[in-house]
CSV table of C-alpha atoms and ligand atoms in Angstrom, one decimal:
chain,number,residue,atom,x,y,z
A,25,MET,CA,-73.6,-116.6,-121.6
A,26,ILE,CA,-71.6,-117.6,-124.7
A,27,SER,CA,-68.2,-118.5,-123.4
A,28,PRO,CA,-65.6,-116.4,-125.2
A,29,ASN,CA,-62.6,-118.1,-126.6
A,30,VAL,CA,-59.8,-116.8,-124.3
A,31,CYS,CA,-57.2,-118.1,-126.7
A,32,ALA,CA,-58.3,-115.7,-129.4
A,33,ILE,CA,-57.5,-112.7,-127.2
A,34,SER,CA,-54.4,-110.8,-128.3
A,35,THR,CA,-51.5,-111.4,-125.9
A,36,VAL,CA,-47.9,-110.1,-125.6
A,37,ARG,CA,-45.3,-111.8,-123.4
A,38,ARG,CA,-42.6,-110.2,-121.3
A,39,SER,CA,-43.3,-106.7,-122.7
A,40,PRO,CA,-41.5,-104.1,-120.4
A,41,LEU,CA,-44.1,-102.1,-118.5
A,42,SER,CA,-42.0,-99.0,-119.1
A,43,ARG,CA,-43.7,-99.0,-122.5
A,44,TRP,CA,-47.1,-99.0,-120.9
A,45,THR,CA,-46.7,-96.4,-118.1
A,46,THR,CA,-46.5,-92.6,-118.5
A,47,ILE,CA,-43.4,-92.4,-116.3
A,48,ARG,CA,-41.7,-95.0,-118.5
A,49,VAL,CA,-40.2,-97.2,-115.8
A,50,GLY,CA,-40.9,-100.8,-114.9
A,51,GLY,CA,-40.0,-104.4,-115.8
A,52,PRO,CA,-42.0,-106.9,-117.8
A,53,ALA,CA,-45.2,-108.7,-116.9
A,54,ASP,CA,-45.3,-112.4,-117.7
A,55,GLU,CA,-48.1,-111.7,-120.2
A,56,MET,CA,-50.3,-108.8,-121.2
A,57,VAL,CA,-53.7,-109.5,-122.7
A,58,PHE,CA,-56.1,-107.2,-124.5
A,59,PRO,CA,-59.7,-108.3,-124.1
A,60,ARG,CA,-62.4,-106.6,-126.2
A,61,THR,CA,-65.5,-107.2,-124.2
A,62,THR,CA,-66.6,-107.5,-120.5
A,63,GLU,CA,-67.2,-111.2,-121.2
A,64,GLU,CA,-63.6,-111.7,-122.3
A,65,VAL,CA,-62.4,-109.9,-119.2
A,66,ALA,CA,-64.6,-112.1,-117.0
A,67,ALA,CA,-63.3,-115.3,-118.7
A,68,LEU,CA,-59.7,-114.2,-118.3
A,69,VAL,CA,-60.1,-113.3,-114.6
A,70,ALA,CA,-62.1,-116.5,-113.8
A,71,SER,CA,-59.4,-118.6,-115.5
A,72,ARG,CA,-56.7,-116.9,-113.4
A,73,ALA,CA,-58.7,-116.9,-110.2
A,74,ASP,CA,-59.5,-120.7,-110.6
A,75,ARG,CA,-55.8,-121.5,-110.8
A,76,GLY,CA,-54.7,-119.0,-108.1
A,77,LEU,CA,-52.7,-117.0,-110.6
A,78,ALA,CA,-51.9,-113.3,-110.2
A,79,TRP,CA,-53.6,-110.7,-112.4
A,80,ARG,CA,-53.8,-106.9,-112.5
A,81,ALA,CA,-55.7,-104.4,-114.5
A,82,LEU,CA,-53.9,-101.6,-116.5
A,83,GLY,CA,-55.3,-98.6,-118.2
A,84,ARG,CA,-53.1,-95.8,-119.5
A,85,GLY,CA,-50.6,-96.4,-116.7
A,86,SER,CA,-50.6,-92.7,-115.7
A,87,ASN,CA,-50.7,-93.2,-111.9
A,88,LEU,CA,-48.5,-96.2,-111.7
A,89,LEU,CA,-45.0,-97.4,-110.9
A,90,VAL,CA,-43.9,-100.9,-111.7
A,91,GLU,CA,-40.9,-102.5,-110.0
A,92,ASP,CA,-37.8,-103.0,-112.2
A,93,ALA,CA,-38.0,-106.8,-111.8
A,94,GLY,CA,-41.4,-106.7,-113.4
A,95,VAL,CA,-44.5,-108.6,-112.2
A,96,ARG,CA,-45.6,-112.2,-112.4
A,97,GLY,CA,-48.9,-113.2,-113.9
A,98,THR,CA,-51.3,-111.5,-116.2
A,99,VAL,CA,-51.8,-107.8,-116.9
A,100,ILE,CA,-55.3,-107.2,-118.3
A,101,HIS,CA,-54.9,-104.1,-120.5
A,102,THR,CA,-58.2,-102.3,-121.0
A,103,GLY,CA,-57.2,-100.4,-124.1
A,104,GLU,CA,-59.5,-102.5,-126.4
A,105,LEU,CA,-62.7,-101.8,-124.4
A,106,THR,CA,-63.6,-98.9,-126.5
A,107,GLY,CA,-67.4,-98.7,-126.8
A,108,LEU,CA,-69.1,-95.3,-126.5
A,109,ARG,CA,-72.9,-94.9,-126.5
A,110,PHE,CA,-74.9,-91.8,-125.8
A,111,GLY,CA,-78.3,-92.3,-124.2
A,112,ASP,CA,-81.2,-90.1,-122.9
A,113,GLY,CA,-81.0,-87.4,-120.3
A,114,GLY,CA,-77.3,-86.7,-120.8
A,115,THR,CA,-76.1,-90.2,-120.2
A,116,VAL,CA,-73.1,-91.7,-121.9
A,117,THR,CA,-71.6,-95.2,-121.4
A,118,ALA,CA,-67.9,-95.5,-122.1
A,119,GLY,CA,-65.7,-98.5,-122.3
A,120,ALA,CA,-62.8,-98.5,-119.8
A,121,GLY,CA,-60.2,-98.1,-122.5
A,122,ILE,CA,-61.6,-94.8,-123.9
A,123,ALA,CA,-59.2,-92.0,-123.4
A,124,THR,CA,-60.7,-89.4,-121.0
A,125,SER,CA,-59.8,-86.7,-123.6
A,126,VAL,CA,-62.0,-88.6,-126.2
A,127,LEU,CA,-64.9,-88.9,-123.8
A,128,LEU,CA,-64.6,-85.1,-123.0
A,129,ALA,CA,-64.5,-84.2,-126.7
A,130,GLU,CA,-67.3,-86.5,-127.9
A,131,ALA,CA,-69.5,-85.4,-125.0
A,132,MET,CA,-68.9,-81.7,-125.9
A,133,ARG,CA,-69.9,-82.5,-129.5
A,134,ARG,CA,-73.3,-83.3,-128.0
A,135,ARG,CA,-73.4,-80.2,-125.8
A,136,LEU,CA,-72.6,-82.3,-122.7
A,137,GLY,CA,-70.1,-81.0,-120.2
A,138,GLY,CA,-69.2,-81.4,-116.5
A,139,LEU,CA,-65.9,-83.2,-117.2
A,140,GLU,CA,-63.6,-80.3,-116.2
A,141,CYS,CA,-62.0,-82.7,-113.7
A,142,LEU,CA,-60.5,-84.8,-116.5
A,143,VAL,CA,-58.7,-82.0,-118.3
A,144,GLY,CA,-54.9,-82.6,-118.8
A,145,TYR,CA,-54.7,-86.2,-117.5
A,146,PRO,CA,-53.4,-88.9,-119.9
A,147,ALA,CA,-56.0,-91.3,-118.5
A,148,THR,CA,-58.5,-93.9,-119.6
A,149,VAL,CA,-62.1,-94.0,-118.3
A,150,GLY,CA,-61.4,-97.1,-116.3
A,151,GLY,CA,-58.4,-95.7,-114.5
A,152,ALA,CA,-60.1,-92.3,-113.9
A,153,VAL,CA,-63.1,-94.0,-112.3
A,154,ARG,CA,-61.2,-96.5,-110.3
A,155,MET,CA,-58.9,-93.7,-108.9
A,156,ASN,CA,-61.7,-91.1,-108.7
A,157,ALA,CA,-59.3,-88.8,-110.6
A,158,GLY,CA,-59.6,-85.1,-110.1
A,159,GLY,CA,-58.4,-82.1,-108.2
A,160,ARG,CA,-59.4,-78.5,-107.9
A,161,TRP,CA,-61.9,-78.8,-110.7
A,162,GLY,CA,-63.9,-81.7,-109.3
A,163,GLU,CA,-63.7,-85.4,-109.2
A,164,THR,CA,-64.7,-88.1,-111.7
A,165,GLY,CA,-67.0,-90.0,-109.3
A,166,ALA,CA,-69.3,-87.0,-109.1
A,167,ARG,CA,-70.4,-87.6,-112.7
A,168,VAL,CA,-70.7,-91.4,-112.5
A,169,GLU,CA,-74.1,-93.1,-112.5
A,170,SER,CA,-73.1,-96.7,-112.7
A,171,VAL,CA,-70.0,-98.9,-113.3
A,172,VAL,CA,-69.7,-102.4,-114.8
A,173,VAL,CA,-66.9,-104.3,-113.2
A,174,VAL,CA,-65.5,-107.9,-113.2
A,175,ASP,CA,-64.8,-108.8,-109.7
A,176,ALA,CA,-61.9,-110.8,-108.2
A,177,VAL,CA,-63.5,-114.2,-109.1
A,178,GLY,CA,-64.6,-113.2,-112.6
A,179,GLU,CA,-68.3,-112.3,-111.9
A,180,VAL,CA,-69.7,-109.3,-113.9
A,181,ARG,CA,-71.4,-106.8,-111.6
A,182,THR,CA,-73.1,-103.5,-112.2
A,183,LEU,CA,-72.5,-101.1,-109.4
A,184,THR,CA,-74.3,-97.8,-108.6
A,185,ALA,CA,-72.2,-94.7,-107.8
A,186,ALA,CA,-73.0,-95.2,-104.1
A,187,ASP,CA,-71.6,-98.8,-104.3
A,188,CYS,CA,-68.4,-97.4,-105.6
A,189,ARG,CA,-67.8,-95.3,-102.4
A,190,PHE,CA,-65.8,-92.6,-104.2
A,191,ALA,CA,-63.4,-90.8,-101.9
A,192,TYR,CA,-60.2,-88.8,-102.3
A,193,ARG,CA,-58.2,-90.7,-105.0
A,194,ARG,CA,-60.0,-93.9,-103.9
A,195,SER,CA,-63.0,-96.1,-104.5
A,196,ALA,CA,-64.3,-99.5,-103.6
A,197,LEU,CA,-63.3,-100.6,-107.1
A,198,ALA,CA,-59.8,-101.8,-106.1
A,199,GLY,CA,-59.4,-105.5,-106.9
A,200,THR,CA,-61.9,-105.4,-109.8
A,201,VAL,CA,-61.5,-104.6,-113.5
A,202,VAL,CA,-63.7,-101.7,-114.5
A,203,THR,CA,-64.9,-102.5,-118.0
A,204,GLU,CA,-67.4,-99.6,-118.6
A,205,ALA,CA,-68.9,-96.6,-116.8
A,206,THR,CA,-72.1,-94.6,-117.4
A,207,PHE,CA,-71.9,-90.9,-116.7
A,208,ARG,CA,-74.7,-88.4,-116.4
A,209,LEU,CA,-73.5,-85.1,-117.8
A,210,PRO,CA,-75.2,-81.6,-117.7
A,211,GLU,CA,-76.0,-79.8,-120.9
A,212,VAL,CA,-73.6,-76.8,-121.4
A,213,ASP,CA,-73.2,-73.7,-123.4
A,214,VAL,CA,-70.4,-75.1,-125.7
A,215,PRO,CA,-68.4,-71.9,-126.4
A,216,ALA,CA,-68.2,-71.0,-122.7
A,217,TYR,CA,-67.4,-74.7,-121.7
A,218,ARG,CA,-64.7,-74.9,-124.4
A,219,SER,CA,-63.0,-71.7,-123.2
A,220,ARG,CA,-63.2,-73.0,-119.6
A,221,ILE,CA,-61.5,-76.2,-120.7
A,222,ARG,CA,-58.8,-74.2,-122.5
A,223,GLU,CA,-58.3,-72.1,-119.5
A,224,ILE,CA,-57.8,-75.1,-117.2
A,225,LEU,CA,-55.4,-76.6,-119.7
A,226,ARG,CA,-53.4,-73.4,-119.7
A,227,GLU,CA,-53.3,-73.2,-115.9
A,228,LYS,CA,-52.2,-76.9,-115.7
A,229,ALA,CA,-49.6,-76.5,-118.4
A,230,ALA,CA,-48.1,-73.5,-116.5
A,231,ALA,CA,-48.2,-75.3,-113.1
A,232,GLN,CA,-47.4,-78.9,-113.9
A,233,PRO,CA,-44.8,-80.7,-116.0
A,234,LEU,CA,-47.3,-82.0,-118.6
A,235,ARG,CA,-44.6,-82.5,-121.3
A,236,GLU,CA,-42.3,-84.6,-119.2
A,237,ALA,CA,-42.7,-88.3,-118.3
A,238,SER,CA,-44.3,-88.6,-114.9
A,239,ALA,CA,-46.9,-90.5,-113.0
A,240,GLY,CA,-48.9,-87.4,-112.0
A,241,CYS,CA,-49.0,-86.3,-108.4
A,242,VAL,CA,-46.9,-88.6,-106.2
A,243,PHE,CA,-48.3,-87.7,-102.8
A,244,LYS,CA,-51.9,-87.1,-101.6
A,245,ASN,CA,-52.5,-83.6,-100.2
A,246,PRO,CA,-52.4,-83.8,-96.4
A,247,ALA,CA,-55.6,-82.2,-94.8
A,248,GLY,CA,-55.5,-78.5,-95.4
A,249,ALA,CA,-52.2,-78.4,-97.2
A,250,SER,CA,-50.6,-78.9,-100.6
A,251,ALA,CA,-48.0,-81.7,-100.9
A,252,GLY,CA,-46.4,-79.9,-103.8
A,253,ARG,CA,-46.0,-76.6,-101.9
A,254,LEU,CA,-44.6,-78.5,-98.9
A,255,VAL,CA,-42.0,-80.2,-101.1
A,256,ASP,CA,-41.2,-76.9,-102.7
A,257,GLU,CA,-40.9,-75.1,-99.3
A,258,CYS,CA,-38.5,-77.8,-98.1
A,259,GLY,CA,-36.3,-76.8,-101.1
A,260,LEU,CA,-36.6,-80.2,-102.7
A,261,LYS,CA,-37.4,-79.3,-106.3
A,262,GLY,CA,-34.7,-80.6,-108.6
A,263,ARG,CA,-33.5,-83.2,-106.1
A,264,SER,CA,-32.6,-86.4,-108.0
A,265,ARG,CA,-31.7,-90.0,-107.8
A,266,GLY,CA,-30.3,-91.5,-111.0
A,267,GLY,CA,-32.6,-90.4,-113.9
A,268,ALA,CA,-35.5,-89.4,-111.6
A,269,ALA,CA,-35.9,-85.9,-110.3
A,270,VAL,CA,-38.4,-83.8,-108.4
A,271,SER,CA,-40.0,-81.5,-111.0
A,272,GLU,CA,-38.7,-77.9,-111.1
A,273,ILE,CA,-42.3,-76.9,-112.1
A,274,HIS,CA,-44.4,-78.7,-109.4
A,275,GLY,CA,-43.0,-80.3,-106.2
A,276,ASN,CA,-45.5,-83.1,-106.2
A,277,PHE,CA,-44.3,-84.6,-109.5
A,278,VAL,CA,-41.3,-86.9,-110.0
A,279,VAL,CA,-40.1,-86.8,-113.6
A,280,ASN,CA,-38.1,-89.3,-115.6
A,281,ARG,CA,-35.3,-87.2,-117.2
A,282,GLY,CA,-34.3,-90.3,-119.3
A,283,GLY,CA,-33.1,-93.7,-118.2
A,284,ALA,CA,-34.7,-93.6,-114.7
A,285,THR,CA,-35.4,-96.9,-113.0
A,286,CYS,CA,-38.3,-97.6,-110.7
A,287,ASP,CA,-35.7,-98.0,-107.9
A,288,ASP,CA,-34.5,-94.4,-108.6
A,289,VAL,CA,-38.1,-93.1,-108.4
A,290,LEU,CA,-38.9,-95.1,-105.2
A,291,ARG,CA,-35.7,-94.0,-103.5
A,292,LEU,CA,-36.3,-90.4,-104.4
A,293,VAL,CA,-39.9,-90.6,-103.1
A,294,ASP,CA,-38.5,-91.9,-99.8
A,295,ASP,CA,-35.9,-89.1,-99.7
A,296,VAL,CA,-38.6,-86.5,-100.2
A,297,ARG,CA,-41.0,-88.1,-97.6
A,298,ARG,CA,-38.2,-88.3,-95.0
A,299,GLU,CA,-37.1,-84.7,-95.6
A,300,VAL,CA,-40.6,-83.3,-95.5
A,301,GLU,CA,-41.3,-85.1,-92.3
A,302,ARG,CA,-38.0,-83.9,-90.8
A,303,ARG,CA,-38.4,-80.3,-91.8
A,304,ALA,CA,-42.2,-79.7,-91.8
A,305,GLY,CA,-43.3,-82.4,-89.4
A,306,VAL,CA,-45.8,-83.8,-92.0
A,307,VAL,CA,-45.9,-87.4,-93.1
A,308,LEU,CA,-46.8,-87.6,-96.8
A,309,GLU,CA,-48.8,-90.5,-98.0
A,310,THR,CA,-48.3,-91.7,-101.6
A,311,GLU,CA,-51.1,-91.4,-104.1
A,312,VAL,CA,-49.3,-93.2,-107.0
A,313,GLU,CA,-49.9,-96.9,-107.1
A,314,VAL,CA,-46.9,-99.3,-107.0
A,315,TRP,CA,-46.9,-102.8,-108.4
A,316,ARG,CA,-44.6,-105.0,-106.5
A,317,ASN,CA,-44.1,-108.7,-107.1
A,318,HIS,CA,-44.9,-109.9,-103.6
A,319,VAL,CA,-48.5,-108.7,-103.7
A,320,PRO,CA,-50.4,-111.6,-105.2
A,321,GLY,CA,-53.8,-111.5,-106.9
A,322,ALA,CA,-55.6,-108.5,-108.2
A,323,ALA,CA,-54.1,-105.1,-107.7
B,423,LIG,N1,-47.5,-74.9,-105.0
B,423,LIG,C1,-46.2,-74.4,-104.7
B,423,LIG,N2,-45.1,-75.1,-105.2
B,423,LIG,C2,-45.3,-76.3,-105.9
B,423,LIG,C3,-46.6,-76.7,-106.2
B,423,LIG,C4,-47.7,-76.0,-105.7
B,423,LIG,O1,-46.0,-73.4,-104.1
B,423,LIG,O2,-44.3,-76.9,-106.3
B,423,LIG,C5,-48.6,-74.1,-104.5
B,423,LIG,C6,-49.4,-73.5,-105.7
B,423,LIG,O3,-48.9,-72.3,-106.2
B,423,LIG,C7,-50.8,-73.4,-105.1
B,423,LIG,C8,-50.9,-74.6,-104.1
B,423,LIG,O4,-49.5,-74.9,-103.9
B,423,LIG,O5,-50.9,-72.2,-104.4
B,423,LIG,C9,-51.7,-75.8,-104.6
B,423,LIG,O6,-51.1,-76.2,-105.8
B,423,LIG,P1,-51.9,-76.8,-107.0
B,423,LIG,O7,-53.0,-75.8,-107.4
B,423,LIG,O8,-51.0,-77.2,-108.1
B,423,LIG,O9,-52.7,-78.0,-106.5
B,423,LIG,P2,-52.2,-79.3,-105.8
B,423,LIG,O10,-53.0,-79.3,-104.5
B,423,LIG,O11,-50.8,-79.4,-105.7
B,423,LIG,C10,-54.1,-80.8,-106.9
B,423,LIG,C11,-54.1,-82.2,-107.3
B,423,LIG,C12,-53.6,-82.3,-108.8
B,423,LIG,C13,-54.5,-81.5,-109.6
B,423,LIG,C14,-54.4,-80.0,-109.1
B,423,LIG,C15,-55.3,-79.1,-109.8
B,423,LIG,C16,-53.6,-83.8,-105.5
B,423,LIG,C17,-52.6,-84.5,-104.8
B,423,LIG,N3,-53.2,-83.0,-106.5
B,423,LIG,O12,-52.7,-80.4,-106.8
B,423,LIG,O13,-53.8,-83.7,-109.2
B,423,LIG,O14,-54.1,-81.5,-111.0
B,423,LIG,O15,-54.8,-80.0,-107.7
B,423,LIG,O16,-56.7,-79.5,-109.7
B,423,LIG,O17,-54.8,-83.9,-105.3
B,423,LIG,C18,-52.9,-85.8,-109.7
B,423,LIG,O18,-53.9,-86.2,-109.1
B,423,LIG,O19,-52.1,-86.6,-110.2
B,423,LIG,C19,-52.7,-84.4,-109.7
B,423,LIG,C20,-51.7,-83.8,-110.2
């Protein structure tokens, strides 16, 4: 392998992560780097791992809360991993940094569908695969054929969908950087597929606060129940802490009304969890990922 020049990779220092997350809270990372290839990611991770330095991977930051104090070490931003190649038999290989909306639109131009699960999320391919993003309209993992990752020591690995062990908002990809994913998509009737996508968008826009700054759903749905409905039934919509509030539209979203801190959001999440446990007897588990300083290494 030709060793990439790590020094040539674009780097920003002390940039507040509030700029890089959809809920717009979070302090700075020591440095944020923007590798363009899997090899550059591997070189970055290997150099951090060798020295025992902390690093984390960041996509669109749409399911993420970052502490106000920020995080030490390196944030590997996947936004420059933007390759997109269509192959035979409905396959497409997308760089981790490709927006899921772009993947969906480009696939549709080639009469390929099956990505209903991605409608309405401001996500990247890497984040959607790593979190197995989805909901009522399916899950990302169901369309994945293989994934290229850089593991915790900087080795490049190609994993099958089975290796990824996709589960509810989880996969075995934690602690790696997803650099690209290959999907196998079914051929579709484009007009019917397009109207289905529009319908899902309409439904989501009516039921979720898509126009407000949020980190998507905060809690996982407990078995057989909807976390949003539970929060709603406990009368907690509109409850606030500082600039953070439980959405009036959907009980499972916390929105940043302007000027919220991560601390506001975390305290509000705790309030809601405690209140739902007290009133409904259900302990809600968070879905959203939280970056805290005391967790070293890959996140
Ligand atoms: N409901 C209420 N009040 C609320 C919210 C919901 O009564 O404040 C009711 C709804 O009317 C519906 C039921 O609860 O009858 C379920 O709600 P919804 O259809 O919105 O689905 P959900 O279970 O709350 C899940 C995913 C969403 C995904 C939607 C649609 C989880 C935790 N949530 O929400 O995913 O968009 O289905 O597929 O899996 C996310 O992952 O960030 C996310 C938002």
